[in-house]
mmCIF file of C-alpha atoms in Angstrom:
data_model
loop_
_atom_site.group_PDB
_atom_site.id
_atom_site.type_symbol
_atom_site.label_atom_id
_atom_site.label_comp_id
_atom_site.label_asym_id
_atom_site.label_seq_id
_atom_site.Cartn_x
_atom_site.Cartn_y
_atom_site.Cartn_z
ATOM 1 C CA MET N 94 106.203 91.586 73.824
ATOM 2 C CA ASN N 95 107.284 91.409 77.587
ATOM 3 C CA PHE N 96 106.639 88.178 79.438
ATOM 4 C CA TYR N 97 105.924 88.865 83.004
ATOM 5 C CA ILE N 98 106.980 86.259 85.573
ATOM 6 C CA ILE N 99 106.877 86.398 89.205
ATOM 7 C CA TYR N 100 108.740 84.528 91.811
ATOM 8 C CA PRO N 101 106.902 85.105 95.345
ATOM 9 C CA SER N 102 108.875 84.992 98.236
ATOM 10 C CA GLU N 103 106.165 85.282 101.109
ATOM 11 C CA LEU N 104 102.615 84.470 101.365
ATOM 12 C CA GLY N 105 100.838 87.852 100.762
ATOM 13 C CA PRO N 106 99.917 90.430 98.207
ATOM 14 C CA TYR N 107 102.823 89.664 95.667
ATOM 15 C CA MET N 108 102.209 86.018 95.072
ATOM 16 C CA GLN N 109 98.592 86.209 94.071
ATOM 17 C CA LYS N 110 96.613 86.436 90.779
ATOM 18 C CA ASP N 111 95.692 90.082 91.464
ATOM 19 C CA LYS N 112 95.976 93.287 89.906
ATOM 20 C CA ILE N 113 97.817 95.276 92.638
ATOM 21 C CA VAL N 114 101.555 96.301 92.732
ATOM 22 C CA LEU N 115 102.509 97.510 96.193
ATOM 23 C CA VAL N 116 105.383 100.285 95.999
ATOM 24 C CA ASP N 117 107.288 102.001 98.643
ATOM 25 C CA ILE N 118 108.230 105.600 97.874
ATOM 26 C CA ARG N 119 110.711 106.951 100.269
ATOM 27 C CA ASN N 120 111.637 110.678 100.150
ATOM 28 C CA ARG N 121 113.810 111.935 103.107
ATOM 29 C CA GLN N 122 111.291 111.522 106.199
ATOM 30 C CA GLU N 123 108.182 110.954 103.863
ATOM 31 C CA TYR N 124 107.060 107.363 103.510
ATOM 32 C CA MET N 125 104.193 106.223 101.423
ATOM 33 C CA LYS N 126 102.752 102.984 100.020
ATOM 34 C CA SER N 127 100.950 103.163 96.673
ATOM 35 C CA HIS N 128 98.881 100.609 94.937
ATOM 36 C CA TRP N 129 98.835 100.921 91.164
ATOM 37 C CA PRO N 130 95.776 98.995 89.949
ATOM 38 C CA GLY N 131 95.535 97.641 86.499
ATOM 39 C CA ALA N 132 95.694 94.390 84.396
ATOM 40 C CA ILE N 133 99.191 95.088 82.836
ATOM 41 C CA ASN N 134 100.379 93.858 86.599
ATOM 42 C CA MET N 135 98.807 90.400 85.903
ATOM 43 C CA GLU N 136 101.645 87.937 85.675
ATOM 44 C CA GLU N 137 102.136 85.604 82.696
ATOM 45 C CA LYS N 138 103.814 82.680 85.022
ATOM 46 C CA GLU N 139 104.153 82.153 88.677
ATOM 47 C CA ILE N 140 106.982 79.952 90.053
ATOM 48 C CA LYS N 141 106.227 78.597 93.626
ATOM 49 C CA ASP N 142 109.554 77.486 95.233
ATOM 50 C CA ILE N 143 109.045 76.203 98.614
ATOM 51 C CA GLU N 144 112.506 75.121 99.385
ATOM 52 C CA SER N 145 114.346 78.332 98.630
ATOM 53 C CA PHE N 146 112.040 80.961 100.097
ATOM 54 C CA LEU N 147 109.119 79.764 102.387
ATOM 55 C CA ARG N 148 110.959 77.301 104.542
ATOM 56 C CA LYS N 149 113.251 80.310 105.342
ATOM 57 C CA MET N 150 110.521 83.050 106.084
ATOM 58 C CA PRO N 151 110.698 84.578 109.632
ATOM 59 C CA GLN N 152 107.756 83.638 111.709
ATOM 60 C CA LYS N 153 106.316 87.187 111.799
ATOM 61 C CA LEU N 154 106.291 87.353 108.082
ATOM 62 C CA VAL N 155 104.126 84.087 108.157
ATOM 63 C CA ALA N 156 101.790 85.783 110.556
ATOM 64 C CA HIS N 157 101.538 88.980 108.806
ATOM 65 C CA THR N 158 101.081 87.848 105.206
ATOM 66 C CA GLY N 159 98.669 84.814 106.265
ATOM 67 C CA MET N 160 96.291 87.400 108.051
ATOM 68 C CA ASP N 161 96.481 89.467 104.759
ATOM 69 C CA ALA N 162 95.332 86.453 102.959
ATOM 70 C CA MET N 163 92.525 85.457 105.405
ATOM 71 C CA THR N 164 91.284 89.061 105.208
ATOM 72 C CA HIS N 165 91.354 88.738 101.308
ATOM 73 C CA ALA N 166 89.119 85.588 101.325
ATOM 74 C CA ILE N 167 86.462 86.737 104.104
ATOM 75 C CA GLU N 168 86.055 90.215 102.281
ATOM 76 C CA ALA N 169 85.740 88.571 98.987
ATOM 77 C CA TYR N 170 83.223 86.053 100.207
ATOM 78 C CA VAL N 171 80.833 88.880 101.762
ATOM 79 C CA SER N 172 81.380 91.124 98.827
ATOM 80 C CA ASN N 173 78.254 92.323 97.007
ATOM 81 C CA MET N 174 80.036 91.431 93.770
ATOM 82 C CA ALA N 175 80.694 87.764 94.818
ATOM 83 C CA SER N 176 79.474 84.960 92.684
ATOM 84 C CA ASP N 177 79.336 81.358 92.603
ATOM 85 C CA TYR N 178 82.795 81.466 91.022
ATOM 86 C CA THR N 179 84.519 83.669 93.740
ATOM 87 C CA ASP N 180 82.457 81.812 96.596
ATOM 88 C CA GLY N 181 84.307 78.656 96.064
ATOM 89 C CA LEU N 182 87.673 80.301 95.828
ATOM 90 C CA ALA N 183 87.190 82.276 99.006
ATOM 91 C CA GLU N 184 85.772 79.237 101.013
ATOM 92 C CA LYS N 185 88.827 77.062 100.024
ATOM 93 C CA ALA N 186 91.232 80.006 101.023
ATOM 94 C CA VAL N 187 89.541 80.389 104.467
ATOM 95 C CA GLU N 188 89.763 76.677 104.868
ATOM 96 C CA LEU N 189 93.503 76.506 104.034
ATOM 97 C CA VAL N 190 94.441 79.251 106.276
ATOM 98 C CA PHE N 191 92.359 78.018 109.199
ATOM 99 C CA GLY N 192 93.812 74.857 108.840
ATOM 100 C CA ASN N 193 97.521 75.543 108.294
ATOM 101 C CA LEU N 194 98.411 78.968 109.375
ATOM 102 C CA LYS N 195 99.239 77.951 113.023
ATOM 103 C CA GLN N 196 101.316 75.167 111.931
ATOM 104 C CA ALA N 197 103.078 77.201 109.352
ATOM 105 C CA TYR N 198 104.004 79.760 111.747
ATOM 106 C CA GLU N 199 105.271 77.156 114.460
ATOM 107 C CA TYR N 200 106.893 74.606 112.360
ATOM 108 C CA GLY N 201 108.766 76.463 109.552
ATOM 109 C CA GLU N 202 110.643 73.284 108.385
ATOM 110 C CA ASP N 203 107.427 71.503 107.677
ATOM 111 C CA LYS N 204 107.062 72.751 104.082
ATOM 112 C CA HIS N 205 103.357 71.053 103.893
ATOM 113 C CA GLU N 206 101.714 73.785 105.697
ATOM 114 C CA ARG N 207 103.766 76.536 104.261
ATOM 115 C CA GLU N 208 102.997 75.419 100.811
ATOM 116 C CA LYS N 209 99.119 75.073 101.700
ATOM 117 C CA MET N 210 99.398 78.630 103.020
ATOM 118 C CA HIS N 211 101.096 79.691 99.751
ATOM 119 C CA ASN N 212 98.161 78.061 97.984
ATOM 120 C CA ALA N 213 95.676 79.755 100.112
ATOM 121 C CA SER N 214 97.213 83.267 99.660
ATOM 122 C CA CYS N 215 96.987 82.725 95.619
ATOM 123 C CA ILE N 216 93.442 81.378 95.761
ATOM 124 C CA ALA N 217 92.339 84.253 97.869
ATOM 125 C CA GLY N 218 93.922 86.539 95.384
ATOM 126 C CA MET N 219 91.857 84.974 92.561
ATOM 127 C CA ALA N 220 88.752 85.569 94.552
ATOM 128 C CA PHE N 221 89.070 89.202 95.456
ATOM 129 C CA THR N 222 90.464 90.158 92.097
ATOM 130 C CA ASN N 223 86.979 89.304 90.894
ATOM 131 C CA ALA N 224 84.728 89.950 93.857
ATOM 132 C CA PHE N 225 86.840 92.892 95.233
ATOM 133 C CA LEU N 226 87.477 93.801 98.826
ATOM 134 C CA GLY N 227 85.880 95.828 101.491
ATOM 135 C CA VAL N 228 86.540 98.622 104.174
ATOM 136 C CA CYS N 229 89.034 96.610 106.348
ATOM 137 C CA HIS N 230 91.328 96.549 103.432
ATOM 138 C CA SER N 231 90.847 100.129 102.335
ATOM 139 C CA MET N 232 91.446 101.315 105.983
ATOM 140 C CA ALA N 233 94.468 98.786 106.241
ATOM 141 C CA HIS N 234 96.218 100.582 103.398
ATOM 142 C CA LYS N 235 95.710 103.966 105.102
ATOM 143 C CA LEU N 236 96.826 102.723 108.466
ATOM 144 C CA GLY N 237 99.848 100.880 107.199
ATOM 145 C CA ALA N 238 101.210 103.653 105.307
ATOM 146 C CA PHE N 239 100.751 106.330 108.169
ATOM 147 C CA HIS N 240 101.909 104.519 111.026
ATOM 148 C CA HIS N 241 104.664 102.033 109.377
ATOM 149 C CA ILE N 242 102.383 98.996 110.190
ATOM 150 C CA PRO N 243 102.909 95.734 108.133
ATOM 151 C CA HIS N 244 99.818 95.430 106.063
ATOM 152 C CA GLY N 245 98.718 92.004 107.626
ATOM 153 C CA ILE N 246 98.815 93.608 111.054
ATOM 154 C CA ALA N 247 96.814 96.443 110.012
ATOM 155 C CA ASN N 248 94.081 94.036 108.674
ATOM 156 C CA ALA N 249 94.222 91.918 111.861
ATOM 157 C CA LEU N 250 93.875 95.069 114.020
ATOM 158 C CA MET N 251 90.571 96.137 112.354
ATOM 159 C CA ILE N 252 88.999 92.933 110.987
ATOM 160 C CA GLU N 253 87.100 92.014 114.242
ATOM 161 C CA GLU N 254 85.481 95.385 114.320
ATOM 162 C CA VAL N 255 84.795 95.460 110.766
ATOM 163 C CA LEU N 256 82.858 92.102 111.017
ATOM 164 C CA ARG N 257 80.524 93.824 113.537
ATOM 165 C CA PHE N 258 80.061 96.918 111.517
ATOM 166 C CA ASN N 259 79.224 94.995 108.310
ATOM 167 C CA SER N 260 76.953 92.679 109.884
ATOM 168 C CA VAL N 261 74.428 95.036 111.361
ATOM 169 C CA GLU N 262 70.643 94.758 110.083
ATOM 170 C CA VAL N 263 70.494 98.374 109.184
ATOM 171 C CA PRO N 264 73.855 99.712 108.147
ATOM 172 C CA THR N 265 74.383 103.428 108.814
ATOM 173 C CA LYS N 266 75.913 103.806 105.487
ATOM 174 C CA MET N 267 75.613 101.985 102.145
ATOM 175 C CA GLY N 268 78.406 101.571 99.731
ATOM 176 C CA THR N 269 78.706 102.143 96.166
ATOM 177 C CA PHE N 270 77.260 98.476 95.622
ATOM 178 C CA PRO N 271 74.247 98.263 98.254
ATOM 179 C CA GLN N 272 73.162 95.031 99.495
ATOM 180 C CA TYR N 273 70.286 94.258 96.904
ATOM 181 C CA ASP N 274 66.931 94.081 98.894
ATOM 182 C CA HIS N 275 68.093 93.564 102.339
ATOM 183 C CA PRO N 276 71.602 93.261 104.182
ATOM 184 C CA GLN N 277 73.246 89.834 103.664
ATOM 185 C CA THR N 278 76.506 90.181 105.203
ATOM 186 C CA LEU N 279 75.964 88.437 108.572
ATOM 187 C CA ARG N 280 74.429 85.410 106.948
ATOM 188 C CA ARG N 281 77.512 85.393 104.750
ATOM 189 C CA TYR N 282 79.885 85.418 107.980
ATOM 190 C CA ALA N 283 77.963 82.749 109.439
ATOM 191 C CA GLN N 284 78.197 80.696 106.580
ATOM 192 C CA ILE N 285 82.033 80.938 106.833
ATOM 193 C CA ALA N 286 81.678 79.917 110.533
ATOM 194 C CA GLU N 287 79.814 76.867 109.368
ATOM 195 C CA ALA N 288 82.284 75.773 106.927
ATOM 196 C CA LEU N 289 84.974 76.007 109.810
ATOM 197 C CA GLY N 290 82.700 73.760 112.057
ATOM 198 C CA ILE N 291 81.800 77.078 114.354
ATOM 199 C CA ASN N 292 78.151 76.447 115.501
ATOM 200 C CA GLY N 293 75.842 78.703 117.732
ATOM 201 C CA LYS N 294 72.116 79.345 118.190
ATOM 202 C CA ASN N 295 71.930 82.018 115.511
ATOM 203 C CA ASP N 296 74.296 83.904 113.107
ATOM 204 C CA ASN N 297 75.155 86.483 115.511
ATOM 205 C CA GLU N 298 76.451 83.886 117.921
ATOM 206 C CA LYS N 299 78.518 82.202 115.009
ATOM 207 C CA LEU N 300 79.992 85.614 114.458
ATOM 208 C CA GLU N 301 81.093 86.171 117.805
ATOM 209 C CA LYS N 302 82.116 82.586 118.623
ATOM 210 C CA LYS N 303 85.900 81.915 119.169
ATOM 211 C CA LYS N 304 87.502 78.791 117.505
#
């Protein structure tokens, strides 16, 4: 029996407890990123080496993968398949990213913030593995593969508009898992804002307010 160990070198999709493997397939001028889902990809052990990799990460990589982790957490929290178990993970991941991404980007030698971001990415991965993701990630996969855009940037480019699209009271199109008896996504986004200390007169104001 093979013993699957991963040694993550950044803050993004490769270091999480998820079922996704990202593969680059190059054939002359063609370029494609494929996702191979399946429990076979789940690691047995994960070694986090802050000294060897995280402190040496380029700033751009910190930003890209940090936004990927943030999107994982947000989409897991508002998923129709979210539960009490995944909510706690997603909330903590959001808190860690908001509290540490800027410092991790600006001060690479401060391993504390980069370790926190490392943990946030792993926790967000645990959340979305069980609650699944949303339309932002779905489009980011295509956008990144077609335009050669880093995955985190692809998510960052779309997440603001996706938040607004998902939060309308009467969605123009319902997904495979409709929102129970009424749309709840706006309230869920507002709960994230409240947890981060972002207040407003109503949920719409909390959604639009900048911190």
